[in-house]
Coordinates of C-alpha atoms and ligand atoms in Angstrom, one line a residue:
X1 CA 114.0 114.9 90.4
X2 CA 113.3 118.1 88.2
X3 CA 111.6 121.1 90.0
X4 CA 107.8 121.4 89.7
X5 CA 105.6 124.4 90.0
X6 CA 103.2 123.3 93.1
X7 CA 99.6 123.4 91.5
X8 CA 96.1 121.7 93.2
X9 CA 97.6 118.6 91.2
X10 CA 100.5 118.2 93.6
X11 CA 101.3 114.9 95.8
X12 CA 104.3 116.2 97.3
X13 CA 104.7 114.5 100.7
X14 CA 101.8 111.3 100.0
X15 CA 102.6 108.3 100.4
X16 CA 101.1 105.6 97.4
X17 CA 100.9 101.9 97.6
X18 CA 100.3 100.7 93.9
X19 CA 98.9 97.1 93.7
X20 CA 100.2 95.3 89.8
X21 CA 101.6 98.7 89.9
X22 CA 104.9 96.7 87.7
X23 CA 103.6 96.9 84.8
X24 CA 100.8 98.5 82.4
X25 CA 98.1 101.1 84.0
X26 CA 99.6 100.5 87.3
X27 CA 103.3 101.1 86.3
X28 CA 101.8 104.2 84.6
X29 CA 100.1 105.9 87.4
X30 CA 103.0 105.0 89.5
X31 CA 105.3 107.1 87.5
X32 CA 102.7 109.9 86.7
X33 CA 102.6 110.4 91.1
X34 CA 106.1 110.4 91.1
X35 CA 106.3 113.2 89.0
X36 CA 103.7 114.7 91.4
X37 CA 105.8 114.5 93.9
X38 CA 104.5 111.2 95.5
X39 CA 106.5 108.6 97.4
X40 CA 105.7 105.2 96.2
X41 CA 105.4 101.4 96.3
X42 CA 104.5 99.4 93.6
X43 CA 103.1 96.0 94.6
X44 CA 103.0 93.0 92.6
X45 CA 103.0 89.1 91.8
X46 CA 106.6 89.0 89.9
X47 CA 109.4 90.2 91.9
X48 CA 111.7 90.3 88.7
X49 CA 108.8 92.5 87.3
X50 CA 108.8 94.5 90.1
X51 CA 112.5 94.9 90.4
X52 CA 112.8 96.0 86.7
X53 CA 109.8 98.2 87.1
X54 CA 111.4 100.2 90.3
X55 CA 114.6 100.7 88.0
X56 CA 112.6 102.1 85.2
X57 CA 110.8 104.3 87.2
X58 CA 114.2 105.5 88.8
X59 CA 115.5 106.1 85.4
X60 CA 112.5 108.1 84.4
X61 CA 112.1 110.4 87.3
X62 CA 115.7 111.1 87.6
X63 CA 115.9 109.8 91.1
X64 CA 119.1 108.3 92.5
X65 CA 116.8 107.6 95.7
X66 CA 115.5 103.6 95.3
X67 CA 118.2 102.5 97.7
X68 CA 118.4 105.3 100.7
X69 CA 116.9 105.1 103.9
X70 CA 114.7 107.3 102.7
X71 CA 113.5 106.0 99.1
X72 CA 111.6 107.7 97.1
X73 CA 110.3 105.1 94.9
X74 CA 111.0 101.1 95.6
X75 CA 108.7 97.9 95.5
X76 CA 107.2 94.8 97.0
X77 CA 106.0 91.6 96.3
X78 CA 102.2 91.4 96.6
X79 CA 99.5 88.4 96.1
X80 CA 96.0 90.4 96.7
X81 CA 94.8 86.9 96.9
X82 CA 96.3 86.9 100.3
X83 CA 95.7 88.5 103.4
X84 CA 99.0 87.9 104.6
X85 CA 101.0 89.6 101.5
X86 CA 98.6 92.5 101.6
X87 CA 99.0 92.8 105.4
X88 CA 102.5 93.0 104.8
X89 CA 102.8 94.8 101.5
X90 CA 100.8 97.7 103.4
X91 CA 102.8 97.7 106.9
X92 CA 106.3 98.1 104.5
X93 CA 104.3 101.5 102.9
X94 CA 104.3 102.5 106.6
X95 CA 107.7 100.9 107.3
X96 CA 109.5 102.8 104.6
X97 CA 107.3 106.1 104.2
X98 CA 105.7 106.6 107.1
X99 CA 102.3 107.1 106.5
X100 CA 99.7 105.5 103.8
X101 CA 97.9 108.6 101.9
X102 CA 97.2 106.9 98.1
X103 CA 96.1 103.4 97.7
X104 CA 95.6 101.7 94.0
X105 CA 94.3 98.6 92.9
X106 CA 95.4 97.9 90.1
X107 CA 96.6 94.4 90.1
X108 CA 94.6 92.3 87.8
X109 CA 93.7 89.5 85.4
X110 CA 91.6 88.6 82.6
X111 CA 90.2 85.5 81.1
X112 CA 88.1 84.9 77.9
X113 CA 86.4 81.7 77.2
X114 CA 82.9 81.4 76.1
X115 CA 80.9 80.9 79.2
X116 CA 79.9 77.4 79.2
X117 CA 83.1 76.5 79.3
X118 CA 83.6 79.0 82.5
X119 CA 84.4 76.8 85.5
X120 CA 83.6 78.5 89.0
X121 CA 86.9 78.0 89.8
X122 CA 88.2 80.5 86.9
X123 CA 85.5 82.3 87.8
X124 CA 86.5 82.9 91.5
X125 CA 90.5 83.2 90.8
X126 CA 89.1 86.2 88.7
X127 CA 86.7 87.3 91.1
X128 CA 89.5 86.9 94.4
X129 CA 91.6 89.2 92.1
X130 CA 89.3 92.2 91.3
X131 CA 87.2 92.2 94.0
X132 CA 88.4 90.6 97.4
X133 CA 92.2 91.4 96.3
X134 CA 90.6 95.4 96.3
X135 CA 88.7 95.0 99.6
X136 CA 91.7 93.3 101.2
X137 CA 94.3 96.1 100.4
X138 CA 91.0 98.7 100.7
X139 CA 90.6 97.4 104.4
X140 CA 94.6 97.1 105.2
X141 CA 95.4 100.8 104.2
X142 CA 91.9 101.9 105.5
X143 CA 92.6 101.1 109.2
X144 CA 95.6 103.3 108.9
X145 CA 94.0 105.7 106.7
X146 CA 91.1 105.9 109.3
X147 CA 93.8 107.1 112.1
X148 CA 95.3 109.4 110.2
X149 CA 91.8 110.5 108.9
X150 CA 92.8 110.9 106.0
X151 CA 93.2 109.0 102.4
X152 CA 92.3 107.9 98.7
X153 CA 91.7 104.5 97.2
X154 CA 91.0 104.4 93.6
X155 CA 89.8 100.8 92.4
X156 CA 90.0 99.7 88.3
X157 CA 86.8 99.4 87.1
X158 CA 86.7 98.8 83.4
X159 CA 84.5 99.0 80.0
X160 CA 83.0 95.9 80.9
X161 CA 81.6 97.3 84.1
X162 CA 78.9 99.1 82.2
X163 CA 78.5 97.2 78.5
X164 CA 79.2 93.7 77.9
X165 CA 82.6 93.1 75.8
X166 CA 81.6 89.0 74.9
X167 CA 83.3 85.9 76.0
X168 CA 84.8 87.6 79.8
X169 CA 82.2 87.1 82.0
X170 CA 84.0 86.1 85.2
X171 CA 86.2 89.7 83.9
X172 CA 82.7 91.7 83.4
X173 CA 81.3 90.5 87.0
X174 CA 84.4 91.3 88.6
X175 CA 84.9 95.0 87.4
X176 CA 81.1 95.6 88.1
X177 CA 81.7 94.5 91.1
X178 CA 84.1 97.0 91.3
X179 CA 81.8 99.5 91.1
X180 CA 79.3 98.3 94.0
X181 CA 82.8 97.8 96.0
X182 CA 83.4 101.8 95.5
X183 CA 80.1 103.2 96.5
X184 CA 80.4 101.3 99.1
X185 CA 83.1 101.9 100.1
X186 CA 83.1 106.0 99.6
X187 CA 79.5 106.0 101.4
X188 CA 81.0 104.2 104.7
X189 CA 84.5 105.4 105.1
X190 CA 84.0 109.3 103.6
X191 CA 83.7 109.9 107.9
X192 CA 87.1 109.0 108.7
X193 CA 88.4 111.3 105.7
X194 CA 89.0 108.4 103.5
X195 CA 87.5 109.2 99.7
X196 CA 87.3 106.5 97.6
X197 CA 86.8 106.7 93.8
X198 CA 87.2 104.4 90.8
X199 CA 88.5 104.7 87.1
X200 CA 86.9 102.9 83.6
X201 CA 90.2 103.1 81.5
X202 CA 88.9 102.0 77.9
X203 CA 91.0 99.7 75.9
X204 CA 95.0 100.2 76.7
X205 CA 96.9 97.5 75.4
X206 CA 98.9 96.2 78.0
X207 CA 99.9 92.4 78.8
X208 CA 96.3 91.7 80.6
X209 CA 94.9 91.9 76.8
X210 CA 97.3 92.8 74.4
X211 CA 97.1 89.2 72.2
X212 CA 93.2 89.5 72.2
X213 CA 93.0 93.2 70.9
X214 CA 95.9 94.2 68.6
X215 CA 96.2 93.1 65.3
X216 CA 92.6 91.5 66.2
X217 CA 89.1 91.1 64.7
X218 CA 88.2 92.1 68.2
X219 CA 90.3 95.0 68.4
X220 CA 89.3 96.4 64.7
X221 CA 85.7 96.6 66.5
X222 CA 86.9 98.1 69.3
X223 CA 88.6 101.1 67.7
X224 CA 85.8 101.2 65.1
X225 CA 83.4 101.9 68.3
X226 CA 85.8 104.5 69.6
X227 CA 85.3 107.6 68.4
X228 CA 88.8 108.9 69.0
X229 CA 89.8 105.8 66.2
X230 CA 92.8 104.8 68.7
X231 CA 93.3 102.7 72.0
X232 CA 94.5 104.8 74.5
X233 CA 97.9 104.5 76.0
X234 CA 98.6 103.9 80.0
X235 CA 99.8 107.3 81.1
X236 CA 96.6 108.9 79.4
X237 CA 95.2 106.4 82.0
X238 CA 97.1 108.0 85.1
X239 CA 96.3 111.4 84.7
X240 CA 93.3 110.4 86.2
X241 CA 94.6 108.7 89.0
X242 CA 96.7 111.7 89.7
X243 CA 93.5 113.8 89.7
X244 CA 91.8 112.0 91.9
X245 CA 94.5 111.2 94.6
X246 CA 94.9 115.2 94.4
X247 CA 93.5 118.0 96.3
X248 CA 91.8 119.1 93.2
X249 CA 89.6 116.4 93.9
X250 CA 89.0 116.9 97.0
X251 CA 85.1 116.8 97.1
X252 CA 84.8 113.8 94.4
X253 CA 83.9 110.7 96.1
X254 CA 82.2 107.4 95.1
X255 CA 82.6 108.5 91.9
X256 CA 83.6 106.5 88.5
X257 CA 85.7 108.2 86.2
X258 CA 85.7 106.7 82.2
X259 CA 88.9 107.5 80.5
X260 CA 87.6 105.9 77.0
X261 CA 88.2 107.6 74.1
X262 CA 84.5 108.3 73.5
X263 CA 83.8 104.5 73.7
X264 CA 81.0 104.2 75.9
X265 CA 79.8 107.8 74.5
X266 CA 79.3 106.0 71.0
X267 CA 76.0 104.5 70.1
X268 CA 76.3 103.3 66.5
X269 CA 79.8 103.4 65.8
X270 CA 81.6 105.1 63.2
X271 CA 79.6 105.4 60.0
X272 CA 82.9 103.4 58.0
X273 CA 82.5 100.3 59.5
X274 CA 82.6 97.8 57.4
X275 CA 79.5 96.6 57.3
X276 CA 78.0 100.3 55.9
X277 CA 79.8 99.3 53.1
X278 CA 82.0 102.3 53.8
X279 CA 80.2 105.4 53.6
X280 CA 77.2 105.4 56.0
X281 CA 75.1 104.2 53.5
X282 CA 72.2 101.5 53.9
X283 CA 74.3 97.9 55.3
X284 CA 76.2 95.8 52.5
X285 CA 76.1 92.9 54.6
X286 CA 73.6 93.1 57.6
X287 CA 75.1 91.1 60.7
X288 CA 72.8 87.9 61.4
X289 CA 71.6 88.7 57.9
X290 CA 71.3 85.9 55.6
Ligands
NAI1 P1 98.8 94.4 83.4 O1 98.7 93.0 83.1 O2 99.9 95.2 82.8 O3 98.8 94.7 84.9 C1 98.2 93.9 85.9 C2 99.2 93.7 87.0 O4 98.6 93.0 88.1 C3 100.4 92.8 86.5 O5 101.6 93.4 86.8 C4 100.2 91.5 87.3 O6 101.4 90.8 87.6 C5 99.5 92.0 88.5 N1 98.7 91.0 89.2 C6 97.9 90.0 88.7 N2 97.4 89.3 89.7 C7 97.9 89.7 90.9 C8 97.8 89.4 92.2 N3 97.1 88.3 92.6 N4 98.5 90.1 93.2 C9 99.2 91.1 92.8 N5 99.4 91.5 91.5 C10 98.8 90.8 90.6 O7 97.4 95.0 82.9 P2 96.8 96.5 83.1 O8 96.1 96.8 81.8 O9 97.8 97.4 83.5 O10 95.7 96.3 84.2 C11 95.6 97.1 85.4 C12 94.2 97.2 85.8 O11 93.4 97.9 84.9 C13 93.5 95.8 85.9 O12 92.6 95.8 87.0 C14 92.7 95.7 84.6 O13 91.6 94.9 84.8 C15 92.3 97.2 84.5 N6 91.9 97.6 83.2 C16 92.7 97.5 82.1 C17 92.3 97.9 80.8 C18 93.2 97.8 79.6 O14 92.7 98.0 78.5 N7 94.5 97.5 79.8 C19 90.9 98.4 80.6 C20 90.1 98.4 81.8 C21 90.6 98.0 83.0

Protein backbone atom coordinates (compact mmCIF):
# COMPACT_ATOMS: atom_id res chain seq x y z
CA UNK A 1 0.00 0.00 0.00
CA UNK A 2 1.08 3.72 -0.89
CA UNK A 3 2.31 5.87 2.08
CA UNK A 4 -0.23 8.13 3.73
CA UNK A 5 0.31 11.30 5.75
CA UNK A 6 -1.47 10.27 9.27
CA UNK A 7 -4.25 12.92 9.70
CA UNK A 8 -7.46 12.67 12.47
CA UNK A 9 -8.95 10.66 9.48
CA UNK A 10 -6.57 7.77 10.01
CA UNK A 11 -7.70 3.93 10.79
CA UNK A 12 -4.30 2.63 10.84
CA UNK A 13 -4.38 -0.39 13.14
CA UNK A 14 -8.75 -0.83 13.28
CA UNK A 15 -10.10 -3.62 12.58
CA UNK A 16 -13.68 -3.42 10.24
CA UNK A 17 -16.21 -6.01 9.68
CA UNK A 18 -18.37 -4.82 6.60
CA UNK A 19 -21.70 -6.55 6.35
CA UNK A 20 -22.95 -6.70 2.08
CA UNK A 21 -19.65 -5.05 2.15
CA UNK A 22 -19.18 -7.07 -1.75
CA UNK A 23 -20.70 -4.98 -3.49
CA UNK A 24 -22.18 -1.20 -3.81
CA UNK A 25 -21.98 1.29 -0.65
CA UNK A 26 -20.48 -1.48 1.29
CA UNK A 27 -17.68 -2.47 -1.21
CA UNK A 28 -17.18 1.36 -1.27
CA UNK A 29 -16.50 2.04 2.31
CA UNK A 30 -14.65 -1.04 2.44
CA UNK A 31 -12.06 0.27 0.10
CA UNK A 32 -12.16 3.95 1.33
CA UNK A 33 -10.93 2.27 5.20
CA UNK A 34 -8.40 0.44 3.49
CA UNK A 35 -6.95 3.41 2.17
CA UNK A 36 -7.22 4.67 5.79
CA UNK A 37 -5.22 2.26 6.89
CA UNK A 38 -7.90 -0.22 8.14
CA UNK A 39 -7.81 -4.02 8.22
CA UNK A 40 -10.97 -5.45 6.89
CA UNK A 41 -13.68 -8.09 6.30
CA UNK A 42 -16.26 -7.84 4.04
CA UNK A 43 -19.28 -9.98 4.86
CA UNK A 44 -21.89 -11.11 2.55
CA UNK A 45 -24.68 -13.51 1.03
CA UNK A 46 -22.54 -14.54 -2.33
CA UNK A 47 -19.36 -16.03 -1.75
CA UNK A 48 -18.42 -15.70 -5.53
CA UNK A 49 -19.33 -11.92 -4.85
CA UNK A 50 -17.29 -11.81 -2.03
CA UNK A 51 -14.38 -13.55 -3.53
CA UNK A 52 -14.31 -11.20 -6.61
CA UNK A 53 -14.87 -8.29 -4.28
CA UNK A 54 -11.63 -9.19 -1.99
CA UNK A 55 -9.58 -9.40 -5.35
CA UNK A 56 -10.78 -5.95 -6.47
CA UNK A 57 -10.11 -4.51 -3.39
CA UNK A 58 -6.51 -6.05 -3.47
CA UNK A 59 -5.99 -4.72 -6.90
CA UNK A 60 -7.06 -1.28 -5.81
CA UNK A 61 -5.13 -0.83 -2.65
CA UNK A 62 -2.03 -2.30 -3.99
CA UNK A 63 -1.90 -5.01 -1.46
CA UNK A 64 -0.28 -8.40 -2.16
CA UNK A 65 -1.65 -9.21 1.60
CA UNK A 66 -5.23 -11.19 0.98
CA UNK A 67 -3.58 -14.52 1.47
CA UNK A 68 -0.84 -14.01 4.52
CA UNK A 69 -1.27 -14.90 7.93
CA UNK A 70 -1.59 -11.67 8.47
CA UNK A 71 -4.21 -10.30 5.72
CA UNK A 72 -4.90 -7.07 5.28
CA UNK A 73 -8.08 -7.31 3.55
CA UNK A 74 -10.07 -10.87 2.95
CA UNK A 75 -13.80 -11.89 3.29
CA UNK A 76 -16.61 -14.06 4.60
CA UNK A 77 -19.77 -15.37 3.93
CA UNK A 78 -22.48 -13.76 6.01
CA UNK A 79 -26.53 -14.27 6.24
CA UNK A 80 -27.48 -11.32 8.85
CA UNK A 81 -30.68 -13.32 8.91
CA UNK A 82 -28.82 -15.65 11.05
CA UNK A 83 -27.36 -15.75 14.34
CA UNK A 84 -25.14 -18.42 13.59
CA UNK A 85 -23.35 -16.69 10.37
CA UNK A 86 -23.07 -13.48 12.26
CA UNK A 87 -21.68 -15.25 15.26
CA UNK A 88 -19.25 -16.63 13.11
CA UNK A 89 -18.60 -13.95 10.61
CA UNK A 90 -17.65 -11.73 13.82
CA UNK A 91 -15.42 -14.39 15.78
CA UNK A 92 -13.27 -14.76 12.15
CA UNK A 93 -12.83 -10.55 12.44
CA UNK A 94 -11.25 -11.57 15.79
CA UNK A 95 -9.71 -14.78 14.41
CA UNK A 96 -7.78 -13.10 11.63
CA UNK A 97 -7.28 -9.43 13.07
CA UNK A 98 -7.45 -9.62 16.40
CA UNK A 99 -9.64 -7.24 17.64
CA UNK A 100 -13.14 -5.76 16.27
CA UNK A 101 -12.87 -1.75 16.27
CA UNK A 102 -15.41 -0.77 12.97
CA UNK A 103 -18.56 -2.57 12.42
CA UNK A 104 -20.95 -1.76 9.16
CA UNK A 105 -24.15 -2.74 8.21
CA UNK A 106 -24.51 -2.50 5.13
CA UNK A 107 -25.96 -5.65 3.89
CA UNK A 108 -29.44 -5.01 2.41
CA UNK A 109 -32.49 -5.46 0.28
CA UNK A 110 -35.20 -3.71 -1.30
CA UNK A 111 -38.61 -4.46 -2.54
CA UNK A 112 -41.28 -2.34 -4.32
CA UNK A 113 -44.72 -3.42 -4.78
CA UNK A 114 -47.73 -1.31 -4.06
CA UNK A 115 -48.73 -2.08 -0.58
CA UNK A 116 -51.78 -4.12 -0.81
CA UNK A 117 -50.12 -6.43 -2.52
CA UNK A 118 -47.26 -6.45 0.47
CA UNK A 119 -47.44 -9.80 2.16
CA UNK A 120 -46.11 -9.84 5.89
CA UNK A 121 -43.87 -12.25 4.91
CA UNK A 122 -41.99 -9.79 2.32
CA UNK A 123 -42.48 -7.54 4.75
CA UNK A 124 -40.49 -9.35 7.58
CA UNK A 125 -37.58 -10.84 5.04
CA UNK A 126 -37.10 -6.95 4.58
CA UNK A 127 -37.51 -6.12 8.00
CA UNK A 128 -35.05 -9.39 9.35
CA UNK A 129 -32.57 -7.78 6.92
CA UNK A 130 -32.30 -4.05 7.95
CA UNK A 131 -33.21 -4.26 11.31
CA UNK A 132 -32.62 -7.62 13.25
CA UNK A 133 -29.64 -8.47 10.59
CA UNK A 134 -28.12 -4.72 12.23
CA UNK A 135 -28.90 -5.65 15.84
CA UNK A 136 -27.58 -9.18 15.45
CA UNK A 137 -24.01 -8.08 14.03
CA UNK A 138 -24.55 -4.71 16.43
CA UNK A 139 -24.77 -7.20 19.56
CA UNK A 140 -22.06 -9.84 18.17
CA UNK A 141 -19.23 -7.16 17.75
CA UNK A 142 -20.66 -5.19 20.75
CA UNK A 143 -19.85 -7.85 23.40
CA UNK A 144 -16.26 -7.70 22.16
CA UNK A 145 -16.36 -4.08 21.64
CA UNK A 146 -17.63 -3.66 25.28
CA UNK A 147 -14.27 -5.51 26.56
CA UNK A 148 -12.13 -3.78 24.68
CA UNK A 149 -14.22 -0.56 25.55
CA UNK A 150 -13.87 0.59 22.66
CA UNK A 151 -15.80 0.72 19.05
CA UNK A 152 -18.03 2.15 16.12
CA UNK A 153 -21.09 0.71 14.43
CA UNK A 154 -22.46 2.72 11.68
CA UNK A 155 -26.02 1.34 10.49
CA UNK A 156 -27.62 2.40 6.63
CA UNK A 157 -30.31 4.43 7.10
CA UNK A 158 -31.73 5.78 3.92
CA UNK A 159 -33.93 8.59 2.18
CA UNK A 160 -36.88 6.74 3.05
CA UNK A 161 -36.10 7.00 6.67
CA UNK A 162 -37.31 10.61 6.80
CA UNK A 163 -39.78 11.16 3.40
CA UNK A 164 -41.76 8.56 1.85
CA UNK A 165 -40.21 7.41 -1.75
CA UNK A 166 -43.87 5.33 -2.85
CA UNK A 167 -44.43 1.79 -3.41
CA UNK A 168 -41.34 0.42 -0.59
CA UNK A 169 -42.97 0.39 2.49
CA UNK A 170 -41.63 -2.78 4.16
CA UNK A 171 -37.93 -0.72 2.67
CA UNK A 172 -39.30 2.75 4.38
CA UNK A 173 -40.25 0.89 7.85
CA UNK A 174 -37.03 -0.89 7.85
CA UNK A 175 -34.57 2.03 7.44
CA UNK A 176 -36.67 4.14 9.99
CA UNK A 177 -36.24 1.53 11.98
CA UNK A 178 -32.83 2.07 11.50
CA UNK A 179 -32.85 5.18 13.03
CA UNK A 180 -34.66 4.19 16.39
CA UNK A 181 -32.11 1.08 16.35
CA UNK A 182 -29.15 3.87 16.38
CA UNK A 183 -30.28 6.06 19.18
CA UNK A 184 -30.73 3.33 20.82
CA UNK A 185 -28.13 1.94 20.45
CA UNK A 186 -25.56 5.12 20.90
CA UNK A 187 -27.67 6.10 24.24
CA UNK A 188 -27.02 2.43 25.93
CA UNK A 189 -23.72 1.34 24.78
CA UNK A 190 -21.83 5.09 24.57
CA UNK A 191 -20.54 3.60 28.53
CA UNK A 192 -18.56 0.88 27.39
CA UNK A 193 -16.81 3.32 24.68
CA UNK A 194 -18.91 1.96 21.87
CA UNK A 195 -20.33 5.06 19.52
CA UNK A 196 -22.74 4.22 17.34
CA UNK A 197 -23.84 6.42 14.37
CA UNK A 198 -25.88 5.99 11.10
CA UNK A 199 -25.65 7.29 7.47
CA UNK A 200 -28.77 8.48 4.84
CA UNK A 201 -26.85 7.94 1.48
CA UNK A 202 -29.33 9.53 -1.14
CA UNK A 203 -29.87 7.79 -4.35
CA UNK A 204 -26.53 5.67 -5.49
CA UNK A 205 -27.28 3.42 -8.07
CA UNK A 206 -26.11 0.20 -7.10
CA UNK A 207 -27.69 -3.41 -7.70
CA UNK A 208 -30.33 -2.94 -4.65
CA UNK A 209 -32.05 -0.27 -7.15
CA UNK A 210 -30.38 0.27 -10.16
CA UNK A 211 -33.46 -1.14 -12.65
CA UNK A 212 -35.97 1.09 -10.66
CA UNK A 213 -33.99 4.44 -10.88
CA UNK A 214 -31.81 4.69 -14.06
CA UNK A 215 -33.16 5.34 -17.19
CA UNK A 216 -36.53 5.62 -15.11
CA UNK A 217 -39.58 7.91 -14.76
CA UNK A 218 -38.73 7.39 -11.08
CA UNK A 219 -35.27 8.28 -11.32
CA UNK A 220 -36.02 11.58 -13.71
CA UNK A 221 -37.92 12.68 -10.39
CA UNK A 222 -35.41 11.78 -8.30
CA UNK A 223 -32.65 13.86 -9.83
CA UNK A 224 -35.17 16.61 -10.63
CA UNK A 225 -35.60 16.76 -6.59
CA UNK A 226 -31.87 16.85 -6.14
CA UNK A 227 -30.47 19.86 -6.27
CA UNK A 228 -26.92 18.73 -7.19
CA UNK A 229 -28.99 17.35 -10.61
CA UNK A 230 -26.93 13.84 -10.19
CA UNK A 231 -27.19 10.53 -8.11
CA UNK A 232 -24.35 10.26 -6.11
CA UNK A 233 -21.74 7.60 -6.63
CA UNK A 234 -20.70 4.92 -3.62
CA UNK A 235 -17.28 6.22 -2.58
CA UNK A 236 -18.97 9.79 -2.11
CA UNK A 237 -20.95 7.53 0.26
CA UNK A 238 -17.82 6.25 2.22
CA UNK A 239 -16.26 9.28 3.01
CA UNK A 240 -18.69 9.37 5.52
CA UNK A 241 -18.22 6.14 6.89
CA UNK A 242 -14.57 6.93 7.13
CA UNK A 243 -15.40 10.09 9.12
CA UNK A 244 -17.33 8.57 11.41
CA UNK A 245 -15.25 5.39 12.28
CA UNK A 246 -12.37 8.06 12.70
CA UNK A 247 -11.02 9.92 15.62
CA UNK A 248 -12.23 13.03 14.10
CA UNK A 249 -15.40 11.91 15.16
CA UNK A 250 -14.81 11.07 18.17
CA UNK A 251 -17.52 12.95 20.15
CA UNK A 252 -20.41 12.24 17.37
CA UNK A 253 -22.71 9.72 18.60
CA UNK A 254 -26.38 8.65 17.90
CA UNK A 255 -26.11 10.77 15.18
CA UNK A 256 -27.53 10.47 11.43
CA UNK A 257 -25.47 11.67 8.80
CA UNK A 258 -27.39 12.49 5.06
CA UNK A 259 -25.07 12.24 2.27
CA UNK A 260 -27.86 13.34 -0.42
CA UNK A 261 -27.02 15.73 -2.82
CA UNK A 262 -29.32 18.35 -1.39
CA UNK A 263 -32.30 15.91 -1.68
CA UNK A 264 -33.98 16.14 1.49
CA UNK A 265 -32.73 19.95 1.60
CA UNK A 266 -35.08 20.59 -1.40
CA UNK A 267 -38.67 21.63 -0.95
CA UNK A 268 -40.11 22.34 -4.31
CA UNK A 269 -37.74 20.88 -6.66
CA UNK A 270 -36.01 22.43 -9.37
CA UNK A 271 -37.96 25.17 -11.06
CA UNK A 272 -37.49 23.06 -14.78
CA UNK A 273 -39.43 20.29 -13.99
CA UNK A 274 -41.55 19.49 -16.33
CA UNK A 275 -44.56 20.21 -15.11
CA UNK A 276 -43.47 24.29 -14.77
CA UNK A 277 -43.50 23.96 -18.28
CA UNK A 278 -39.78 24.73 -18.14
CA UNK A 279 -39.06 27.93 -16.77
CA UNK A 280 -40.59 28.36 -13.31
CA UNK A 281 -43.48 29.76 -14.66
CA UNK A 282 -47.20 29.06 -13.41
CA UNK A 283 -47.79 24.74 -14.00
CA UNK A 284 -48.59 23.66 -17.77
CA UNK A 285 -50.05 20.59 -16.59
CA UNK A 286 -50.92 20.61 -12.72
CA UNK A 287 -50.47 16.87 -11.27
CA UNK A 288 -54.08 15.51 -10.28
CA UNK A 289 -55.19 18.39 -12.49
CA UNK A 290 -57.88 17.56 -14.80
P1 LIG B 1 -26.07 -3.56 -2.89
O1 LIG B 1 -27.18 -4.44 -3.36
O2 LIG B 1 -24.94 -3.31 -3.81
O3 LIG B 1 -25.47 -4.09 -1.52
C1 LIG B 1 -26.20 -4.81 -0.57
C2 LIG B 1 -25.41 -6.04 -0.22
O4 LIG B 1 -26.04 -6.70 0.86
C3 LIG B 1 -25.31 -7.05 -1.38
O5 LIG B 1 -23.95 -7.38 -1.56
C4 LIG B 1 -26.13 -8.23 -0.89
O6 LIG B 1 -25.62 -9.46 -1.35
C5 LIG B 1 -25.96 -8.09 0.63
N1 LIG B 1 -27.00 -8.77 1.38
C6 LIG B 1 -28.34 -8.80 1.15
N2 LIG B 1 -28.95 -9.55 2.07
C7 LIG B 1 -27.98 -10.03 2.89
C8 LIG B 1 -27.99 -10.88 4.02
N3 LIG B 1 -29.11 -11.42 4.48
N4 LIG B 1 -26.82 -11.15 4.62
C9 LIG B 1 -25.67 -10.61 4.16
N5 LIG B 1 -25.59 -9.81 3.09
C10 LIG B 1 -26.75 -9.52 2.46
O7 LIG B 1 -26.76 -2.18 -2.47
P2 LIG B 1 -26.16 -0.89 -1.76
O8 LIG B 1 -26.76 0.26 -2.42
O9 LIG B 1 -24.70 -0.98 -1.67
O10 LIG B 1 -26.80 -1.01 -0.31
C11 LIG B 1 -26.04 -0.96 0.88
C12 LIG B 1 -26.91 -0.39 1.99
O11 LIG B 1 -27.17 0.99 1.70
C13 LIG B 1 -28.28 -1.07 2.13
O12 LIG B 1 -28.63 -1.12 3.48
C14 LIG B 1 -29.20 -0.10 1.41
O13 LIG B 1 -30.52 -0.22 1.87
C15 LIG B 1 -28.56 1.21 1.78
N6 LIG B 1 -28.92 2.33 0.95
C16 LIG B 1 -28.63 2.33 -0.39
C17 LIG B 1 -28.98 3.42 -1.16
C18 LIG B 1 -28.68 3.50 -2.62
O14 LIG B 1 -29.16 4.44 -3.27
N7 LIG B 1 -27.93 2.59 -3.19
C19 LIG B 1 -29.66 4.58 -0.59
C20 LIG B 1 -29.93 4.45 0.81
C21 LIG B 1 -29.56 3.38 1.54
Amino acid sequence: MTDRKKTMFDLSGKAALISGGASGIGLAIAQAMLEQGAKVLIASRNQDKVEAAVKQLARATETDQIDAAAPIVTGTGLDVTSDRSVEAAVKRTVDLFGRIDILVNAAGVMLRKPTFELNPADFNQIYDTHVTGSLRCAKAAGHLMREQHSGCIINLASISSFVDLIEVAAYAAAKNAVLGLTRALANEWAKFGIRVNAIAPGFVPTDINRKMIENTDRGRRILEHTPMGRFGEAREIAGAAVFLASPAASFVNGHTLVVDGGYLASGIGDSTAWWTGGDGSAPAIAPGAE
